[in-house]
Coordinates of C-alpha atoms and ligand atoms in Angstrom, one line a residue:
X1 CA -89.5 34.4 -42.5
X2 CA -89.8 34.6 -38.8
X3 CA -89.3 30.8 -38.4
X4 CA -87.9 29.4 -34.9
X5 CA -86.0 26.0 -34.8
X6 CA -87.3 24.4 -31.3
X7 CA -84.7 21.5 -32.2
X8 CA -82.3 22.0 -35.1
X9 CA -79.6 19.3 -36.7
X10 CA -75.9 19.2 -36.1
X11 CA -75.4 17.4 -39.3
X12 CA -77.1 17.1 -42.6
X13 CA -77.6 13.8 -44.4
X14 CA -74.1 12.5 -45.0
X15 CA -74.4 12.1 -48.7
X16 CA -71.9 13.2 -51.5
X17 CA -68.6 14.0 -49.2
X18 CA -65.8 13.6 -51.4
X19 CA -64.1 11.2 -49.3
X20 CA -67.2 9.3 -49.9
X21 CA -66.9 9.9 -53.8
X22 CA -62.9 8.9 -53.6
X23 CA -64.1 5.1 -51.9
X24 CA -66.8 4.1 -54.1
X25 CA -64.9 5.4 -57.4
X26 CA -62.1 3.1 -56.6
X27 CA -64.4 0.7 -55.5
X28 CA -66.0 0.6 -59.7
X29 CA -62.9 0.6 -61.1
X30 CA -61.7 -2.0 -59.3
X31 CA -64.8 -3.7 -60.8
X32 CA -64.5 -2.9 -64.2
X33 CA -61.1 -4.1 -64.7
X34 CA -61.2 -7.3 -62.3
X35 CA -64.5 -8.1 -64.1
X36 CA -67.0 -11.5 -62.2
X37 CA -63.8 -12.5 -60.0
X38 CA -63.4 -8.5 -58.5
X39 CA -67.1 -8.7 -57.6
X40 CA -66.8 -11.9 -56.2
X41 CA -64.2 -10.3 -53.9
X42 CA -66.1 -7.6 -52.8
X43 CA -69.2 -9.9 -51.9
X44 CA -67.0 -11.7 -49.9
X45 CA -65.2 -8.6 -48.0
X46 CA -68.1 -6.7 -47.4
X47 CA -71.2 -9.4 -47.3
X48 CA -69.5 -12.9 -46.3
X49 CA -70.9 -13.8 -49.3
X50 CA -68.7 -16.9 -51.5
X51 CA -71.9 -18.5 -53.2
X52 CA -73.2 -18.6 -56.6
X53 CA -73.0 -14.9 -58.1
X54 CA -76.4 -15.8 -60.0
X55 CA -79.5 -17.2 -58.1
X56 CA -79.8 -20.8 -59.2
X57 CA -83.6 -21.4 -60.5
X58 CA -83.6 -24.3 -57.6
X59 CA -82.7 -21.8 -55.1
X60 CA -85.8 -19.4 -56.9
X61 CA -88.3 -22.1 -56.9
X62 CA -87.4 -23.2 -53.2
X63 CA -87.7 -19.5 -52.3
X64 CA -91.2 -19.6 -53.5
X65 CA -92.2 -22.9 -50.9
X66 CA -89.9 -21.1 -47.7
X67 CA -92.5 -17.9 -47.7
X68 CA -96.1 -18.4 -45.7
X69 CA -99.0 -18.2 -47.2
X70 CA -100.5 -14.9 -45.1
X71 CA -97.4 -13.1 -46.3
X72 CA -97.3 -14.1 -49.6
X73 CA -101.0 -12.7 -49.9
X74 CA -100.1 -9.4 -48.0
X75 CA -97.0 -9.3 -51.0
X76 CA -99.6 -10.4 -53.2
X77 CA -102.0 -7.2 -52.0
X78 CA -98.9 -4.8 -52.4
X79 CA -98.1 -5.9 -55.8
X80 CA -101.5 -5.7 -57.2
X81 CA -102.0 -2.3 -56.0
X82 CA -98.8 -0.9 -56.9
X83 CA -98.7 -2.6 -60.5
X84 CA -102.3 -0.5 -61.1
X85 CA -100.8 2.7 -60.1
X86 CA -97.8 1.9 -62.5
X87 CA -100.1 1.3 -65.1
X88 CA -102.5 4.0 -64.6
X89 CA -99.3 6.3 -64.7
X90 CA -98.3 4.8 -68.3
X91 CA -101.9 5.4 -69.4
X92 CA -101.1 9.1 -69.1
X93 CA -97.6 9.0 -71.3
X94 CA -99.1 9.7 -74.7
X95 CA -97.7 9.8 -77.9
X96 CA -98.4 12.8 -80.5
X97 CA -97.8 14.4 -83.8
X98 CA -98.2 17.9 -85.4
X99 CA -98.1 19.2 -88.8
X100 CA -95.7 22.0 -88.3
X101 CA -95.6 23.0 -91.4
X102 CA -98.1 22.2 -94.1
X103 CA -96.5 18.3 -95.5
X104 CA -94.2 18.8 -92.6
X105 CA -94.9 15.8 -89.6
X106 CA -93.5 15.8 -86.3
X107 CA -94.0 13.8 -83.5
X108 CA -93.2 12.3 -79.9
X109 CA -93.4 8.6 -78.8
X110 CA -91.7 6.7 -75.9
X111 CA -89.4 3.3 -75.8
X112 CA -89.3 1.7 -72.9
X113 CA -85.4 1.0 -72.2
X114 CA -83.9 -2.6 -72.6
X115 CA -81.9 -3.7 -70.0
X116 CA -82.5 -2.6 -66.2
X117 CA -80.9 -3.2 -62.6
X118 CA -83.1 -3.0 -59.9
X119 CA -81.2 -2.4 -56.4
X120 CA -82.9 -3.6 -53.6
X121 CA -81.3 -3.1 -50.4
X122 CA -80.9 -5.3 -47.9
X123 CA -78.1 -4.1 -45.4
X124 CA -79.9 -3.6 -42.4
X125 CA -84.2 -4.8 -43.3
X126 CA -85.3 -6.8 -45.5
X127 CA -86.6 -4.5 -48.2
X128 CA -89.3 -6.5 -49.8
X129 CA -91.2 -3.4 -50.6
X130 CA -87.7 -2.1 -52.6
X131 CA -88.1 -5.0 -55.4
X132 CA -91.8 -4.8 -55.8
X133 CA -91.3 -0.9 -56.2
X134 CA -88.5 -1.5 -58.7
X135 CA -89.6 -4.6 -60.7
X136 CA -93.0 -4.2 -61.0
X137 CA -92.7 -0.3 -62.7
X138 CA -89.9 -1.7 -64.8
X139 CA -92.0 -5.2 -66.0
X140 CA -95.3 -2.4 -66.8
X141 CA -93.1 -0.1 -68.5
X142 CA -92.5 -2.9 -70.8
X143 CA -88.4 -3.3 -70.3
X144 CA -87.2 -6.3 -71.8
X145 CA -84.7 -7.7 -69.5
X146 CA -84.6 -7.2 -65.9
X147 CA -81.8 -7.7 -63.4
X148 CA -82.4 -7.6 -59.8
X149 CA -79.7 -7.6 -56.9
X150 CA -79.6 -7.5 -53.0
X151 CA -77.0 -7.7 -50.9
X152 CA -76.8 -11.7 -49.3
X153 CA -76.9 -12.7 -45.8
X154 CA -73.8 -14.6 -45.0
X155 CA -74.8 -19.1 -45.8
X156 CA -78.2 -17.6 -47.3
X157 CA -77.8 -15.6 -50.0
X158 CA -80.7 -13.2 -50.3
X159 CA -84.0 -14.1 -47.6
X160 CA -86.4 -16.2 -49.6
X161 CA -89.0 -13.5 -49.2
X162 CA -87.6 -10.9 -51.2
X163 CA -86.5 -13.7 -53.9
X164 CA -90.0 -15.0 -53.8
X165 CA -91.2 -11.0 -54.9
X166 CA -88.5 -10.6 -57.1
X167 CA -89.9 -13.6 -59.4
X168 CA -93.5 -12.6 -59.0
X169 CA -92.6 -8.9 -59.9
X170 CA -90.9 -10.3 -63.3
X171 CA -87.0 -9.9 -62.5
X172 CA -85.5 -12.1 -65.3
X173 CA -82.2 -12.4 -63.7
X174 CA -81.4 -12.2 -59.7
X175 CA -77.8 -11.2 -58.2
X176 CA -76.5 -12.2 -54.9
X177 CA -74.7 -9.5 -54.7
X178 CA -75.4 -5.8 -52.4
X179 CA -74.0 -2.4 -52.6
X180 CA -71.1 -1.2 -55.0
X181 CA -70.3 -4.5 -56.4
X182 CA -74.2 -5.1 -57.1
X183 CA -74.5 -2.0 -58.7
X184 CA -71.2 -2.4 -60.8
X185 CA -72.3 -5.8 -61.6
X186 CA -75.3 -4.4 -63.1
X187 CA -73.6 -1.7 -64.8
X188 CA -70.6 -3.4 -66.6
X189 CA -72.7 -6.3 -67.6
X190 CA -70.9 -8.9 -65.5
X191 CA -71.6 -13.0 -65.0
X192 CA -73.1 -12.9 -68.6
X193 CA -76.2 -10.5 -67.8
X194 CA -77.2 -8.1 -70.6
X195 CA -75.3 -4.2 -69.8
X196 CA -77.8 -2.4 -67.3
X197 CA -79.2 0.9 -69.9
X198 CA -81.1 2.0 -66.8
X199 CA -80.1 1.8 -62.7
X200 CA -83.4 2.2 -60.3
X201 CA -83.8 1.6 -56.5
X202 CA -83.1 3.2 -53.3
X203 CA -79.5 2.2 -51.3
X204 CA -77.4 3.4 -48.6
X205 CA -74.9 6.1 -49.4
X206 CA -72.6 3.5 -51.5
X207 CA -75.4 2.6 -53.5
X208 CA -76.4 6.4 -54.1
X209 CA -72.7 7.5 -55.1
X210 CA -72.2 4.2 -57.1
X211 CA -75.0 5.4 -59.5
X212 CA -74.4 9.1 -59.6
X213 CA -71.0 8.2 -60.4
X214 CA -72.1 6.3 -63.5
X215 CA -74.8 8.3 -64.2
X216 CA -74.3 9.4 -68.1
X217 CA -72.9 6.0 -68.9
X218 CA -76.1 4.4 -68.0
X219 CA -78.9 6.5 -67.3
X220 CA -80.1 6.3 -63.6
X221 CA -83.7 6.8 -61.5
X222 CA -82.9 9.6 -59.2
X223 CA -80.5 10.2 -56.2
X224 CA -82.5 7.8 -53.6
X225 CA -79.8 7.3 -50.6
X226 CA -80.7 8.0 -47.0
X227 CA -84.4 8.1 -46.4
X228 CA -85.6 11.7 -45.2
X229 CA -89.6 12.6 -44.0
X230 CA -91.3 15.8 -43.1
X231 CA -94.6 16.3 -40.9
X232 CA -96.4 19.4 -41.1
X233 CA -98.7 19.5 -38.4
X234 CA -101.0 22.7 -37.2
X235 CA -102.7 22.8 -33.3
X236 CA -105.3 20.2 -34.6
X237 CA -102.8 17.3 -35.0
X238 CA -102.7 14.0 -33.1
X239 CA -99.3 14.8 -31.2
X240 CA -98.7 11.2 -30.3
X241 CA -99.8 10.2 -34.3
X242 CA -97.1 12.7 -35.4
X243 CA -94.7 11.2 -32.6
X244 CA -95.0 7.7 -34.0
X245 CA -95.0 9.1 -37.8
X246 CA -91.4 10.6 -37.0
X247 CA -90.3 8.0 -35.0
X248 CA -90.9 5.5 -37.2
X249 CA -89.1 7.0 -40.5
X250 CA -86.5 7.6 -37.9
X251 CA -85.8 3.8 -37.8
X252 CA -84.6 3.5 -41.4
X253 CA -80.7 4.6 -40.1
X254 CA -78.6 6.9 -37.5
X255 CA -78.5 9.0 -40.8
X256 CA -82.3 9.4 -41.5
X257 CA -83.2 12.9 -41.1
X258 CA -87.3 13.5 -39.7
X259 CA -88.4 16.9 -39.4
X260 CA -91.5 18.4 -37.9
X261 CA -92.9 22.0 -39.3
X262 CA -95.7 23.3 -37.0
X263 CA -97.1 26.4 -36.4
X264 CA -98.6 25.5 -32.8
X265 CA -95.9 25.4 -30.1
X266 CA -97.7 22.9 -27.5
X267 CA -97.9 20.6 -30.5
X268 CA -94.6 21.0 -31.2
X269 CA -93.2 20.9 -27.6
X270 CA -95.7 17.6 -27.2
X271 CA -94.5 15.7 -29.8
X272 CA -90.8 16.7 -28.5
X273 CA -91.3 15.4 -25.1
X274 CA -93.0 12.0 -26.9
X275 CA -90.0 11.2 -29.0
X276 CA -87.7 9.6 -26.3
X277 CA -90.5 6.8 -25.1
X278 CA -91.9 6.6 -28.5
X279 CA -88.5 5.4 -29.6
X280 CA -87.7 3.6 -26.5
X281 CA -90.7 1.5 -27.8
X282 CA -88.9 0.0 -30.7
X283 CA -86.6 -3.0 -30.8
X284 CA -83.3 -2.3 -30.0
X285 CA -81.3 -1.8 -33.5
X286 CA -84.2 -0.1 -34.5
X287 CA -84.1 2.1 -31.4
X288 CA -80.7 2.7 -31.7
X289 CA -81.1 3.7 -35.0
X290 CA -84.2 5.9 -34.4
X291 CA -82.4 7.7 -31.4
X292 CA -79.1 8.8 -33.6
X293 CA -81.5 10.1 -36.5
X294 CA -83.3 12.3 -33.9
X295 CA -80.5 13.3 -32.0
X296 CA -78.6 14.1 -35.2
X297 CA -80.8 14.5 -38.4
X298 CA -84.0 15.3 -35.7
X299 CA -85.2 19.3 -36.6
X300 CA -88.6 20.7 -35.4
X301 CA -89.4 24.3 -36.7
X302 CA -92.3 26.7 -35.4
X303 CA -94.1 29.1 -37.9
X304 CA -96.1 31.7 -37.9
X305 CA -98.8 30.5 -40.5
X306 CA -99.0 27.8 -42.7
X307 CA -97.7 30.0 -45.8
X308 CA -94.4 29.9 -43.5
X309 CA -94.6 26.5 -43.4
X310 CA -95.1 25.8 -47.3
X311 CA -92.2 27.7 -47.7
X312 CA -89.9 25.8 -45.3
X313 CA -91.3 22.4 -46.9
X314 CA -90.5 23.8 -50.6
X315 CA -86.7 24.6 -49.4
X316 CA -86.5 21.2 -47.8
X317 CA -87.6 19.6 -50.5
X318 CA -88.4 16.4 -48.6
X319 CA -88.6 12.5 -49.6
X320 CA -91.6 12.0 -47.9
X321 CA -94.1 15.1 -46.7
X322 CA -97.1 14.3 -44.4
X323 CA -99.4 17.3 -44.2
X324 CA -101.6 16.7 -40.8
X325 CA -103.1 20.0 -41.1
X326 CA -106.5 21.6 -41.8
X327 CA -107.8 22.4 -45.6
X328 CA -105.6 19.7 -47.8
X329 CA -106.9 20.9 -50.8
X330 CA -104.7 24.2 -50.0
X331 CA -101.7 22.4 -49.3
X332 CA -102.2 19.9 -52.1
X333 CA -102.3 22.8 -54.6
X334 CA -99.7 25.1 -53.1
X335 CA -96.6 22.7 -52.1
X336 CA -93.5 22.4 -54.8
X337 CA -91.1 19.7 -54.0
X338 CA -91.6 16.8 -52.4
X339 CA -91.3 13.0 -53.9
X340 CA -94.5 11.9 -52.3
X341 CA -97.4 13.6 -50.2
X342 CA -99.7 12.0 -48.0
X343 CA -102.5 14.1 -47.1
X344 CA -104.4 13.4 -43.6
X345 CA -103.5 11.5 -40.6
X346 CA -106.0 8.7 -42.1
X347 CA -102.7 7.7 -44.1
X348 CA -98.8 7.7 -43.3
X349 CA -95.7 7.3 -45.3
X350 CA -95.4 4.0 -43.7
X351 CA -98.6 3.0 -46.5
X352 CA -96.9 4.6 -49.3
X353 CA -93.4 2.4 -48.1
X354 CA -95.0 -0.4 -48.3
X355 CA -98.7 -1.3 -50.0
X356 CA -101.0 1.5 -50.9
X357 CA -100.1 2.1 -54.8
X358 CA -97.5 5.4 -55.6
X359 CA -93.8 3.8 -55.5
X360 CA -91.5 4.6 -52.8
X361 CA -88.6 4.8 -54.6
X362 CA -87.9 8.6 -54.1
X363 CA -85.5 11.5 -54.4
X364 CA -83.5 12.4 -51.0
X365 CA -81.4 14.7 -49.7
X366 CA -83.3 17.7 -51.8
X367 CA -83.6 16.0 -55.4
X368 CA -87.0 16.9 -54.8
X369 CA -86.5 20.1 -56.3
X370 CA -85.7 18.4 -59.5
X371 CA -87.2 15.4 -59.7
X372 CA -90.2 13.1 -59.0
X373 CA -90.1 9.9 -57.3
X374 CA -89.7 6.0 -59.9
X375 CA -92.5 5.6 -62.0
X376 CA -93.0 3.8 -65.6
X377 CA -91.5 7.5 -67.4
X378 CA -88.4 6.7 -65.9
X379 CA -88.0 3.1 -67.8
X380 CA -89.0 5.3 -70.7
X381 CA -87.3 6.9 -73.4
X382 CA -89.3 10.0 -74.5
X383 CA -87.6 9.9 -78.6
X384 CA -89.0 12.0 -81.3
X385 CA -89.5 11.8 -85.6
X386 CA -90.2 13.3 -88.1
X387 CA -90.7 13.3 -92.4
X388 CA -92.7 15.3 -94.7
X389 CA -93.5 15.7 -98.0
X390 CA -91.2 17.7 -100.6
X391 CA -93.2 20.4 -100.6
X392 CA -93.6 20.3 -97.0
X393 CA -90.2 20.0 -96.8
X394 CA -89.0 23.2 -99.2
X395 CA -89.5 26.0 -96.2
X396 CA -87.8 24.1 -93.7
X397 CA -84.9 23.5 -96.0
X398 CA -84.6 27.2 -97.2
X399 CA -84.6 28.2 -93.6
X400 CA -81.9 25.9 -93.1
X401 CA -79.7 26.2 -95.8
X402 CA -79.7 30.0 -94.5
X403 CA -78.9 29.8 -90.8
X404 CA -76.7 27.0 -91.3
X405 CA -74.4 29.3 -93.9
X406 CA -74.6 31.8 -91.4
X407 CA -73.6 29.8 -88.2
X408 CA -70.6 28.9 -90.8
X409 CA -71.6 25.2 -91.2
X410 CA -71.5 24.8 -94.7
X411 CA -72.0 20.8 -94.7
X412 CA -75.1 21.3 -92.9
X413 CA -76.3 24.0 -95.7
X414 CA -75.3 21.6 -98.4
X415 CA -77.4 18.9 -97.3
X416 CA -80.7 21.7 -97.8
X417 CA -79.1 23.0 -101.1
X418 CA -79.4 18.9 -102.6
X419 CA -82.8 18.3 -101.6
X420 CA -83.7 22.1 -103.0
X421 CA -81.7 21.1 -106.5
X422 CA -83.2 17.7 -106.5
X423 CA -87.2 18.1 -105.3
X424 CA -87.5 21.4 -107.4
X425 CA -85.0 21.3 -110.4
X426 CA -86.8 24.5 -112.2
X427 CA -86.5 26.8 -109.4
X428 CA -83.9 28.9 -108.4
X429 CA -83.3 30.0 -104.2
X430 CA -81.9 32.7 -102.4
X431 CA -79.9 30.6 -100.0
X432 CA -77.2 33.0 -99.1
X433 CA -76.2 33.5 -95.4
X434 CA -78.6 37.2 -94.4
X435 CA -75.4 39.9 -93.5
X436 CA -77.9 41.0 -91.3
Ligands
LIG1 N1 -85.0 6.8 -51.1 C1 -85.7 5.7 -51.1 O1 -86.7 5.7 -51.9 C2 -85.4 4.6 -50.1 C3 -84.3 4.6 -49.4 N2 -83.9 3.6 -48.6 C4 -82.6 3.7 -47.9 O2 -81.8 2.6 -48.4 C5 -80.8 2.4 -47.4 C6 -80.6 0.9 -47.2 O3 -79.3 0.8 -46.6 P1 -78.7 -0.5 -46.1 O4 -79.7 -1.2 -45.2 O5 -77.4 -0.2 -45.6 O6 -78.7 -1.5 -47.4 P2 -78.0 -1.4 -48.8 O7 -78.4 -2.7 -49.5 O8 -78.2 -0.1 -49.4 O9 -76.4 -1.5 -48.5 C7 -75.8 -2.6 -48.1 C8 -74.5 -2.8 -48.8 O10 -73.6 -1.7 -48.5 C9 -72.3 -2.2 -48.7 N3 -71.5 -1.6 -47.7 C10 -71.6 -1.6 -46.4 N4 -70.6 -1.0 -45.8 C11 -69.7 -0.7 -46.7 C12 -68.4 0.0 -46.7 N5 -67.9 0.4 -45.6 N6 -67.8 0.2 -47.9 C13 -68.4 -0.2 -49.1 N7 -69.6 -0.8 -49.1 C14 -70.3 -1.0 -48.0 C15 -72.3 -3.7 -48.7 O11 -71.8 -4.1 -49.9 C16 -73.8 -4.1 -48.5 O12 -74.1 -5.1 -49.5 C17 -81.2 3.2 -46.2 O13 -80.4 4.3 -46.1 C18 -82.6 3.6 -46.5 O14 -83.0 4.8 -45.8 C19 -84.7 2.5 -48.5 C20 -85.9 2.4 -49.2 C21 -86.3 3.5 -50.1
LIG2 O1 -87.5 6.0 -48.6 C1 -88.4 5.2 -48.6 O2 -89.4 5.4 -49.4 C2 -88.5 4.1 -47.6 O3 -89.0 4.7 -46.4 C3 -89.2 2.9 -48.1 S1 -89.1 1.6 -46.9 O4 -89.7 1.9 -45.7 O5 -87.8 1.2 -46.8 O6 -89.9 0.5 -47.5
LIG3 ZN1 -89.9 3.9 -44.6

């Protein structure tokens, strides 16, 4: 590759240092053994927070009369389009069965998972968008019991907004409680919630490490922490569209990496030379924000042709990828990791955040290589069964008698050599281990 970086990052997303690992591993186990009273603590140290642990149902239904009618219509508008996409997806997760051998039935069907937590963040916006992303999949996959957390605003709790979307997604139970402790709470089963099987929802880099660090004893979404986005853009592009595009993923934190891939330098140097007023535009946290993501995180690389720039998109493996380029079909069929795509400048991540239908909730930092973004398959348990008949069953258990004797598991062998004995008592088998 012949790529050029016009602006390259100092730093990389700071996710998964070990001094990181080393705080928020102490941090659970302080959890787990202090139990209700640890988290309690920690909502105090970290979020001011001494109220209920539990949202009262007064404070939910109060929630509901706080929130203005436009907005709960535009929450309204978001949840209906994103609870069709959710259920669209679970059209597509099928059951089936074979006949693998004749009398011999096997098959594949999916359980959605009993207990989830739904972390929705709330450190530094309001992430109303976070619980109808979370919720809503979870309630459509068919979960039985949901838990929802955000971190509380010292005297509030959590802003009536996003407790007014957490009810109208379905949450059964809502925790005033952000961050490590939240997820912990979720996790261990603490203030007399069912045990979390499942973790889902996008946090800061405490939230992140929290769940990897349980993953396995609960099963987790993805690795969502720091929000990352990619524009590709060829000589056609809308520079200031682009500008705005970056600028405004930028906003999420001082550790929200944006990266433009272009193959046309006066689009590239454009957009550069927009950046500064663009984000000078914003209010000022968001500003501030904005201007340590770009000066830090901020990378624009030149190509030679847009084969180049599939190939830089594949190794970065972005969150978000916004293709502002000629000929989407091509890039629609030839990129390979990404957690969501928005093709055309007629759309913008800022749609898929917030209301247009596909979640939001999305790998980062390069789980993009591994993994899609939250959707229904993720509350779902893909198990598998099978039976037969006893004739169906008489190859299989020959088969297995044999490579069992030979892999030296002779219990395993046994349990053929019954049914053999018992289904077909005037037969005789050759069931001995093949020397070779
Ligand atoms: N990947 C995805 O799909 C999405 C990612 N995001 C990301 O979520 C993140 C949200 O972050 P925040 O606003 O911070 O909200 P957050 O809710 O994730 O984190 C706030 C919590 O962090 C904890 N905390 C703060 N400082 C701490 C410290 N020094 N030690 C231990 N715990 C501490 C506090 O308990 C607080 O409750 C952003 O990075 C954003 O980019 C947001 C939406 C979607
Ligand atoms: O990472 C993400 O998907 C976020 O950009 C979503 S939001 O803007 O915080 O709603
Ligand atoms: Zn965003």
């Amino acid at each position: 590759m012949t790529i050029e970086y016009l602006k390259k990052a100092d730093r990389r997303a700071e996710t998964g240092q070990s001094d990181l690992q080393a705080t928020v591993q102490a941090l659970l186990t302080e959890i787990e053994q202090g139990g209700d009273a640890a988290a309690r603590a920690h909502a105090q140290k970290f979020d001011g927070w001494t109220g209920p642990a539990l949202v009262p149902q007064d404070a939910l239904d109060a929630a509901a009369h706080q929130v203005p009618d436009k907005l709960k219509a535009d929450i309204g508008f978001a949840h209906d389009n994103i609870r069709r996409f959710a259920e669209a997806q679970k059209v597509t997760i099928q059951p089936c069965e074979l006949e693998v051998q004749p009398g011999f039935f096997a098959g594949q069907k999916h359980i959605p998972v009993s207990a989830a937590g739904c972390y929705v963040p709330g450190g530094r916006y309001s992430h109303i968008a976070s619980a109808i992303m979370t919720i809503t999949t979870a309630k459509v996959a068919g979960v039985d019991h949901i838990t929802a957390c955000s971190p509380p605003k010292p005297g509030i709790g959590i802003p009536p907004a996003i407790l007014y979307t957490m009810q109208l997604c379905g949450a059964d139970a809502v925790l005033n409680m952000g961050g490590v402790q939240g997820i912990a709470s979720m996790a261990f089963g603490l203030f007399g919630l069912p045990r979390a099987d499942m973790l889902v929802g996008p946090g800061n880099q405490y939230v992140a490490e929290a769940k990897r660090l349980l993953f396995g004893r609960v099963g987790i979404d993805m690795f969502a922490g720091p929000t990352d986005s990619m524009v590709v853009a060829d000589g056609a592009a809308d520079p200031h569209l682009v500008a705005w595009d970056l600028a405004g993923q930028a906003e999420h934190g001082y550790n929200s990496p944006v990266w433009l891939v272009t193959d046309d330098r006066a689009l590239a140097e454009a957009v550069m030379r927009l950046m500064p007023t663009i984000i000078a535009e914003l209010p000022e946290t968001n500003a501030k924000n904005a201007e340590a993501a770009w000066r830090d995180h901020g990378e624009v690389i030149l190509c030679s042709d847009r084969e180049e720039m599939a190939q830089v998109c594949d190794a970065y493996g972005p969150e978000h990828l916004h293709v502002q380029a000629a000929d989407l079909d091509w890039w629609l069929g030839r990129l390979r990791s990404y957690g969501s795509l928005f093709l055309g400048e007629e759309t913008t991540v800022a749609f898929g955040d917030k209301a247009a239908g596909p979640n939001h909730v999305l790998p980062t930092s390069g789980a993009a290589r591994y993994t899609g973004g939250l959707s229904v398959h993720k509350y779902m348990k893909t198990v598998t069964w099978q039976r037969a008949t006893r004739d169906g069953a008489r190859p299989v258990a020959e088969a297995t008698a044999r490579i069992s004797r030979l892999e030296g598991m002779e219990g395993h062998a046994r349990t053929a050599d019954i049914r053999l004995a018992k289904f077909f008592p005037q037969e005789s088998f050759d069931l001995a281990a093949s020397a070779d």
